[in-house]
Structures are given as C-alpha cells and as structure tokens.
JSON list of C-alpha atoms in Angstrom, two decimals:
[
{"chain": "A", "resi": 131, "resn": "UNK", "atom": "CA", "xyz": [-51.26, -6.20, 22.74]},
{"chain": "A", "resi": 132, "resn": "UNK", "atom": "CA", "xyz": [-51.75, -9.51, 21.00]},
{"chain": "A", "resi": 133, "resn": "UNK", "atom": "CA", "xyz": [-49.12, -12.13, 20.60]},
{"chain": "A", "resi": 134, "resn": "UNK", "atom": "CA", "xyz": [-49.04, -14.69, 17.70]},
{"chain": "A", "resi": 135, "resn": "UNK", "atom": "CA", "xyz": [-50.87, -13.29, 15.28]},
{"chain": "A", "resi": 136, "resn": "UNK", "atom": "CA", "xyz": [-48.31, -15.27, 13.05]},
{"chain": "A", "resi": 137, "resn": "UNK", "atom": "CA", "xyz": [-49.51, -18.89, 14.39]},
{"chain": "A", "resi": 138, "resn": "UNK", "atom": "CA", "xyz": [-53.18, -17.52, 13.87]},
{"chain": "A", "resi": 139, "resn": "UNK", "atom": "CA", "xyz": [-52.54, -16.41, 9.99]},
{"chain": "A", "resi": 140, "resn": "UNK", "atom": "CA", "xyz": [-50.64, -20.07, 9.39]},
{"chain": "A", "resi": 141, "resn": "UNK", "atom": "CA", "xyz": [-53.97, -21.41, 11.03]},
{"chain": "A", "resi": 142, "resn": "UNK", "atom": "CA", "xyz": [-56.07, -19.63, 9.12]},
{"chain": "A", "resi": 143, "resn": "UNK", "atom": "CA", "xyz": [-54.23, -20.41, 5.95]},
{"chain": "A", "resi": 144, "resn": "UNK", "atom": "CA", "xyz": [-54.53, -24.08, 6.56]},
{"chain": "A", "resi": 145, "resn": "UNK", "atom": "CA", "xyz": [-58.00, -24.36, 7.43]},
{"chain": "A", "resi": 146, "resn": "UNK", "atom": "CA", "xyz": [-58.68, -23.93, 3.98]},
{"chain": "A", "resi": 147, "resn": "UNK", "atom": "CA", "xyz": [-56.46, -26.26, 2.26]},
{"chain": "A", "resi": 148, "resn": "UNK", "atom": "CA", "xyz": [-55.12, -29.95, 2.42]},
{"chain": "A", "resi": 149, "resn": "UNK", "atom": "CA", "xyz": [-51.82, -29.51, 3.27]},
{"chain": "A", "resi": 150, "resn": "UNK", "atom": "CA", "xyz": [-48.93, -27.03, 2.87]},
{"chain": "A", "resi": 151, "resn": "UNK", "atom": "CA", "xyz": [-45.19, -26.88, 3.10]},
{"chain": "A", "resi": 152, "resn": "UNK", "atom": "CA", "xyz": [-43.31, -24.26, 4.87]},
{"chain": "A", "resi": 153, "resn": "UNK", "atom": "CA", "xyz": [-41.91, -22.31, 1.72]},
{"chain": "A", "resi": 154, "resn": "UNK", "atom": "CA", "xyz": [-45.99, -21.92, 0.23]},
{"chain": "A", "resi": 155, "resn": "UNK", "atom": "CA", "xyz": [-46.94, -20.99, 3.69]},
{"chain": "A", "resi": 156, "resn": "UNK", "atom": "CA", "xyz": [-44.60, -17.98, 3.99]},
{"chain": "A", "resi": 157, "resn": "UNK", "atom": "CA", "xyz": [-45.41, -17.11, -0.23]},
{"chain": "A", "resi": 158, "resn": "UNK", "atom": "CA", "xyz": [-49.03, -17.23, 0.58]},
{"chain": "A", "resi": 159, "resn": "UNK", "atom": "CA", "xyz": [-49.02, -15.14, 3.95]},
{"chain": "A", "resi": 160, "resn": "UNK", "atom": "CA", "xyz": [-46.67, -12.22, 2.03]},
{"chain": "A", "resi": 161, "resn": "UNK", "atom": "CA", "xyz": [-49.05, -12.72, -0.93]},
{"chain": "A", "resi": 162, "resn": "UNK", "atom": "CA", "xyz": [-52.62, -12.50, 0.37]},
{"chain": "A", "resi": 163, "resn": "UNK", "atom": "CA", "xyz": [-51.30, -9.93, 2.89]},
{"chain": "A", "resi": 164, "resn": "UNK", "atom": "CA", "xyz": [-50.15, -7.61, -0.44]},
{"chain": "A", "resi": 165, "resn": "UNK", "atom": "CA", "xyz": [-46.58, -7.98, 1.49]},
{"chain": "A", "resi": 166, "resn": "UNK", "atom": "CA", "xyz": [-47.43, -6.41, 4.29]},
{"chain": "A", "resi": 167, "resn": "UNK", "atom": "CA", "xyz": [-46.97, -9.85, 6.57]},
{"chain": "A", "resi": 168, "resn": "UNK", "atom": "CA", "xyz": [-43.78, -11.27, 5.17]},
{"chain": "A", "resi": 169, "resn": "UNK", "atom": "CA", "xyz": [-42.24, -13.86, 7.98]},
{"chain": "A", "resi": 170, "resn": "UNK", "atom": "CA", "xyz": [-39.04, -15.27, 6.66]},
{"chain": "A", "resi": 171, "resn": "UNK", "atom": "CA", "xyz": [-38.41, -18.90, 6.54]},
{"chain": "A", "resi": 172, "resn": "UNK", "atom": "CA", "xyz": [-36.12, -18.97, 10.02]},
{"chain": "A", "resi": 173, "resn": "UNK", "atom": "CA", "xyz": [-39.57, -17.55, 11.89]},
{"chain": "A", "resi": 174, "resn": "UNK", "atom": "CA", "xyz": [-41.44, -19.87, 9.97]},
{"chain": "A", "resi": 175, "resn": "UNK", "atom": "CA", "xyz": [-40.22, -23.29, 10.11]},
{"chain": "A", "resi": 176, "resn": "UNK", "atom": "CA", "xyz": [-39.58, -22.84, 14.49]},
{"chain": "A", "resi": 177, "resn": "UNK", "atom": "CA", "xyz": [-43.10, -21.70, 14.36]},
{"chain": "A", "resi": 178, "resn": "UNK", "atom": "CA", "xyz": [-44.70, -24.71, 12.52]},
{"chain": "A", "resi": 179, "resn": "UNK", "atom": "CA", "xyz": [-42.45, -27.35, 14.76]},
{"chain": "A", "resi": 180, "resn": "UNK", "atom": "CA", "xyz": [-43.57, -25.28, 17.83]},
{"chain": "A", "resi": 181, "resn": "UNK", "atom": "CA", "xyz": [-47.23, -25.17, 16.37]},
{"chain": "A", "resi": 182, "resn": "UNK", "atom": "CA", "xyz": [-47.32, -28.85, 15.65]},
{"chain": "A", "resi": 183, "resn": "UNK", "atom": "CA", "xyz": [-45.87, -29.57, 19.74]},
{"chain": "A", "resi": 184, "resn": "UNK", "atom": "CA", "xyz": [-49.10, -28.15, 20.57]},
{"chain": "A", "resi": 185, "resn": "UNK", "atom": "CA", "xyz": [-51.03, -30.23, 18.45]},
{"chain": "A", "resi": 186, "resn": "UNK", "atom": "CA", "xyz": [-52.55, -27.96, 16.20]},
{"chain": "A", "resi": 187, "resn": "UNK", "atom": "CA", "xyz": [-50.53, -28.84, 13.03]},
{"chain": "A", "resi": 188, "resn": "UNK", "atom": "CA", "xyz": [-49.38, -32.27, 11.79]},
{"chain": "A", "resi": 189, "resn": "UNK", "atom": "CA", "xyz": [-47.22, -32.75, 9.39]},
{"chain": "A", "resi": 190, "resn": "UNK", "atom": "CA", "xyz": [-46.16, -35.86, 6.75]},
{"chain": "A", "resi": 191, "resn": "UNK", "atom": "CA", "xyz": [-43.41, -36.24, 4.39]},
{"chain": "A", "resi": 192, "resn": "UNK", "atom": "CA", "xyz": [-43.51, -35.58, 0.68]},
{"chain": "A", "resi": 193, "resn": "UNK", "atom": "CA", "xyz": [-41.40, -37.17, -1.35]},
{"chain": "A", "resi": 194, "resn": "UNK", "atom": "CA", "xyz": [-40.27, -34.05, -4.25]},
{"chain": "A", "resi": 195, "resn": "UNK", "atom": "CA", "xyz": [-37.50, -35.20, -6.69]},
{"chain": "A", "resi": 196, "resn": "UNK", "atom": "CA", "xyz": [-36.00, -39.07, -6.35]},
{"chain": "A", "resi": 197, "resn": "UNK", "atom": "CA", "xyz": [-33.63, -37.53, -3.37]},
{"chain": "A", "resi": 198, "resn": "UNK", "atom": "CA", "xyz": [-35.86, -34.77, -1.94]},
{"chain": "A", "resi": 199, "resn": "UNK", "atom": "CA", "xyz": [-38.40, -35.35, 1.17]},
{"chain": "A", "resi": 200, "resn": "UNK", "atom": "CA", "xyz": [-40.54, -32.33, 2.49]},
{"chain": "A", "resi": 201, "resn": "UNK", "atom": "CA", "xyz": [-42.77, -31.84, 5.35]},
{"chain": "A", "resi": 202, "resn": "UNK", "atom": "CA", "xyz": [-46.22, -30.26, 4.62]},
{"chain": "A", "resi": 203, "resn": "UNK", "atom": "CA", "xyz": [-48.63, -28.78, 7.15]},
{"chain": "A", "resi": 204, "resn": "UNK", "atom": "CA", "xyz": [-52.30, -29.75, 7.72]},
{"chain": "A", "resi": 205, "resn": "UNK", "atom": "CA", "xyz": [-54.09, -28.08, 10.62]},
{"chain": "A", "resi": 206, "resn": "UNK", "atom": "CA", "xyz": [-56.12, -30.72, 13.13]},
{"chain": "A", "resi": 207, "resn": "UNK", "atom": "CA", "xyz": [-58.97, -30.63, 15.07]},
{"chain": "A", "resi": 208, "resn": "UNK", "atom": "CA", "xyz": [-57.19, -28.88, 17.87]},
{"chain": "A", "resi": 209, "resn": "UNK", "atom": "CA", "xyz": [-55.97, -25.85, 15.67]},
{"chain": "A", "resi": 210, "resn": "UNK", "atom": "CA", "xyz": [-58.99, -25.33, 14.55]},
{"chain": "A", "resi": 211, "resn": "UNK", "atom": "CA", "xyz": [-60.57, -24.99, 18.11]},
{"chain": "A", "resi": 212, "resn": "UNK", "atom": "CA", "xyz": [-57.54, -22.37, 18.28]},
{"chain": "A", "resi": 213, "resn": "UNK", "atom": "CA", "xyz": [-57.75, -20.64, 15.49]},
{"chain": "A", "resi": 214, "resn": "UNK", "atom": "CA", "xyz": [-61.69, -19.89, 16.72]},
{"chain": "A", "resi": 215, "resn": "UNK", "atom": "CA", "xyz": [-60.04, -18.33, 20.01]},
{"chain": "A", "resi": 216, "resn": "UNK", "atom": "CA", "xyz": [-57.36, -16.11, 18.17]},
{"chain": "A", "resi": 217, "resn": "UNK", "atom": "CA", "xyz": [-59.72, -14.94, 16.02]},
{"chain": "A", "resi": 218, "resn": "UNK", "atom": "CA", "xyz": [-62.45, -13.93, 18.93]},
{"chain": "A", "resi": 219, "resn": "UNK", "atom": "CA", "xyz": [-59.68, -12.42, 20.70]},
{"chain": "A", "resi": 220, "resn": "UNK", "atom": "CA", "xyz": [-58.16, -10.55, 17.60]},
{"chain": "A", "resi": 221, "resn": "UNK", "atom": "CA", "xyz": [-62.10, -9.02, 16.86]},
{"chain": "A", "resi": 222, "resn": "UNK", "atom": "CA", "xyz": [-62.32, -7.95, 20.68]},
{"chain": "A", "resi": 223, "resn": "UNK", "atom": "CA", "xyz": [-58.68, -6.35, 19.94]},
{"chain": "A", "resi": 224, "resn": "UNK", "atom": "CA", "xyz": [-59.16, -4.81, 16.65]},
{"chain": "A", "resi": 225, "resn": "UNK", "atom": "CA", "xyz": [-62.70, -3.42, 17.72]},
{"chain": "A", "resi": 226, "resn": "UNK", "atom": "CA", "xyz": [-60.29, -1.98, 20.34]},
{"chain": "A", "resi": 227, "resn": "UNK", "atom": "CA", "xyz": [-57.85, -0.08, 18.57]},
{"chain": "A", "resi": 228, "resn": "UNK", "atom": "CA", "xyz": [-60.86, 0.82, 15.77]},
{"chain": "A", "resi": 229, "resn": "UNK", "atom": "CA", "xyz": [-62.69, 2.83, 18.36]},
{"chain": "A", "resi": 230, "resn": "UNK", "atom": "CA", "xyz": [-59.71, 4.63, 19.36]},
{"chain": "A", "resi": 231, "resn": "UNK", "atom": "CA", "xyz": [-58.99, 5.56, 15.95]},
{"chain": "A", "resi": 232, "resn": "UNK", "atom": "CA", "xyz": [-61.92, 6.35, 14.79]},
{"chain": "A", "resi": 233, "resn": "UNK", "atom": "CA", "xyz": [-61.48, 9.46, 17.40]},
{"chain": "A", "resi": 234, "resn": "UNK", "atom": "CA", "xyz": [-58.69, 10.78, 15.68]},
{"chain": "A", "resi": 235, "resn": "UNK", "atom": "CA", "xyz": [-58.96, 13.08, 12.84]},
{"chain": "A", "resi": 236, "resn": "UNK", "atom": "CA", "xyz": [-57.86, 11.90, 9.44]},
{"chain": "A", "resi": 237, "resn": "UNK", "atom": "CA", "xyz": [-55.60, 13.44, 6.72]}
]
C-alpha cells in the first residue's frame, strides 16, 4: 500500500497556484475530490509543518485583518521533484489494483 497520498494531493494542489493557506487547502482537497478526500484541519496543519521540514513547502505570513497573521503554502523546487515521484509511484500502484479489478465481475 501507499503512504501519503495526503502530502502528494497538497503537492499537487500547490503546483498550480501561488500560494495557499491551510483552511483553502483542506476546502479545495474536499472540493475537487467531490468530498471524498476530506482531511480535517488537525491532519492538515502537522502535515504542512512536517511537509515544509522537508523542504518541499515554504511558507510566509499574511497579514488578514489589522490583528490577524496567516501562513500560506507555496510548493518549491524540491516538492515538485516529489510530487513527480508520488505520482510515478501512485500510476505503478493504481495500474496495480486496476488490473486486479478489472478481473472481477461487476454489478
């Protein structure tokens, strides 16, 4: 089985934007996903701290409201190299589990 298939979604999701913060992160996972990948926000904010350890997110501080500072998410050179692995590895996988399906008979 594959682990992280949260870290690669977040990945994927930033590759193709500026920046995000942690709340539009989880939105747009459960929303694209049609709510089938729906994280909540104590999985995702240890996951983008842990993510940007590894140096494959950095973050900066957005000032909101007078009082109000946020951290949003861009993805660097060095998730993207990751994101490229996950995704080779999740195509060997799902190729995987599509040929053993495809065996079974269907309803």
């Amino acid at each position: 089985m594959i682990k992280g298939h949260t870290e690669m979604l977040i990945l994927a999701l930033l590759q193709n934007t500026t920046s995000m913060h942690g709340y539009l992160i989880r939105q747009e996972l459960t929303d694209r996903s049609n709510q089938i990948v729906h994280p909540s926000l104590g999985r995702i904010y240890p996951l983008l701290a842990q993510m940007q350890k590894k140096s494959w997110l950095k973050s900066r501080p957005e000032t909101v409201c007078e009082n109000r500072v946020r951290n949003t998410y861009s993805i660097t050179p060095t998730g993207r190299a990751e994101l490229n692995v996950r995704i080779k590895k999740w195509e060997l996988f799902s190729a995987g589990i599509n040929r053993i399906l495809s065996s079974c008979p269907t309803k």
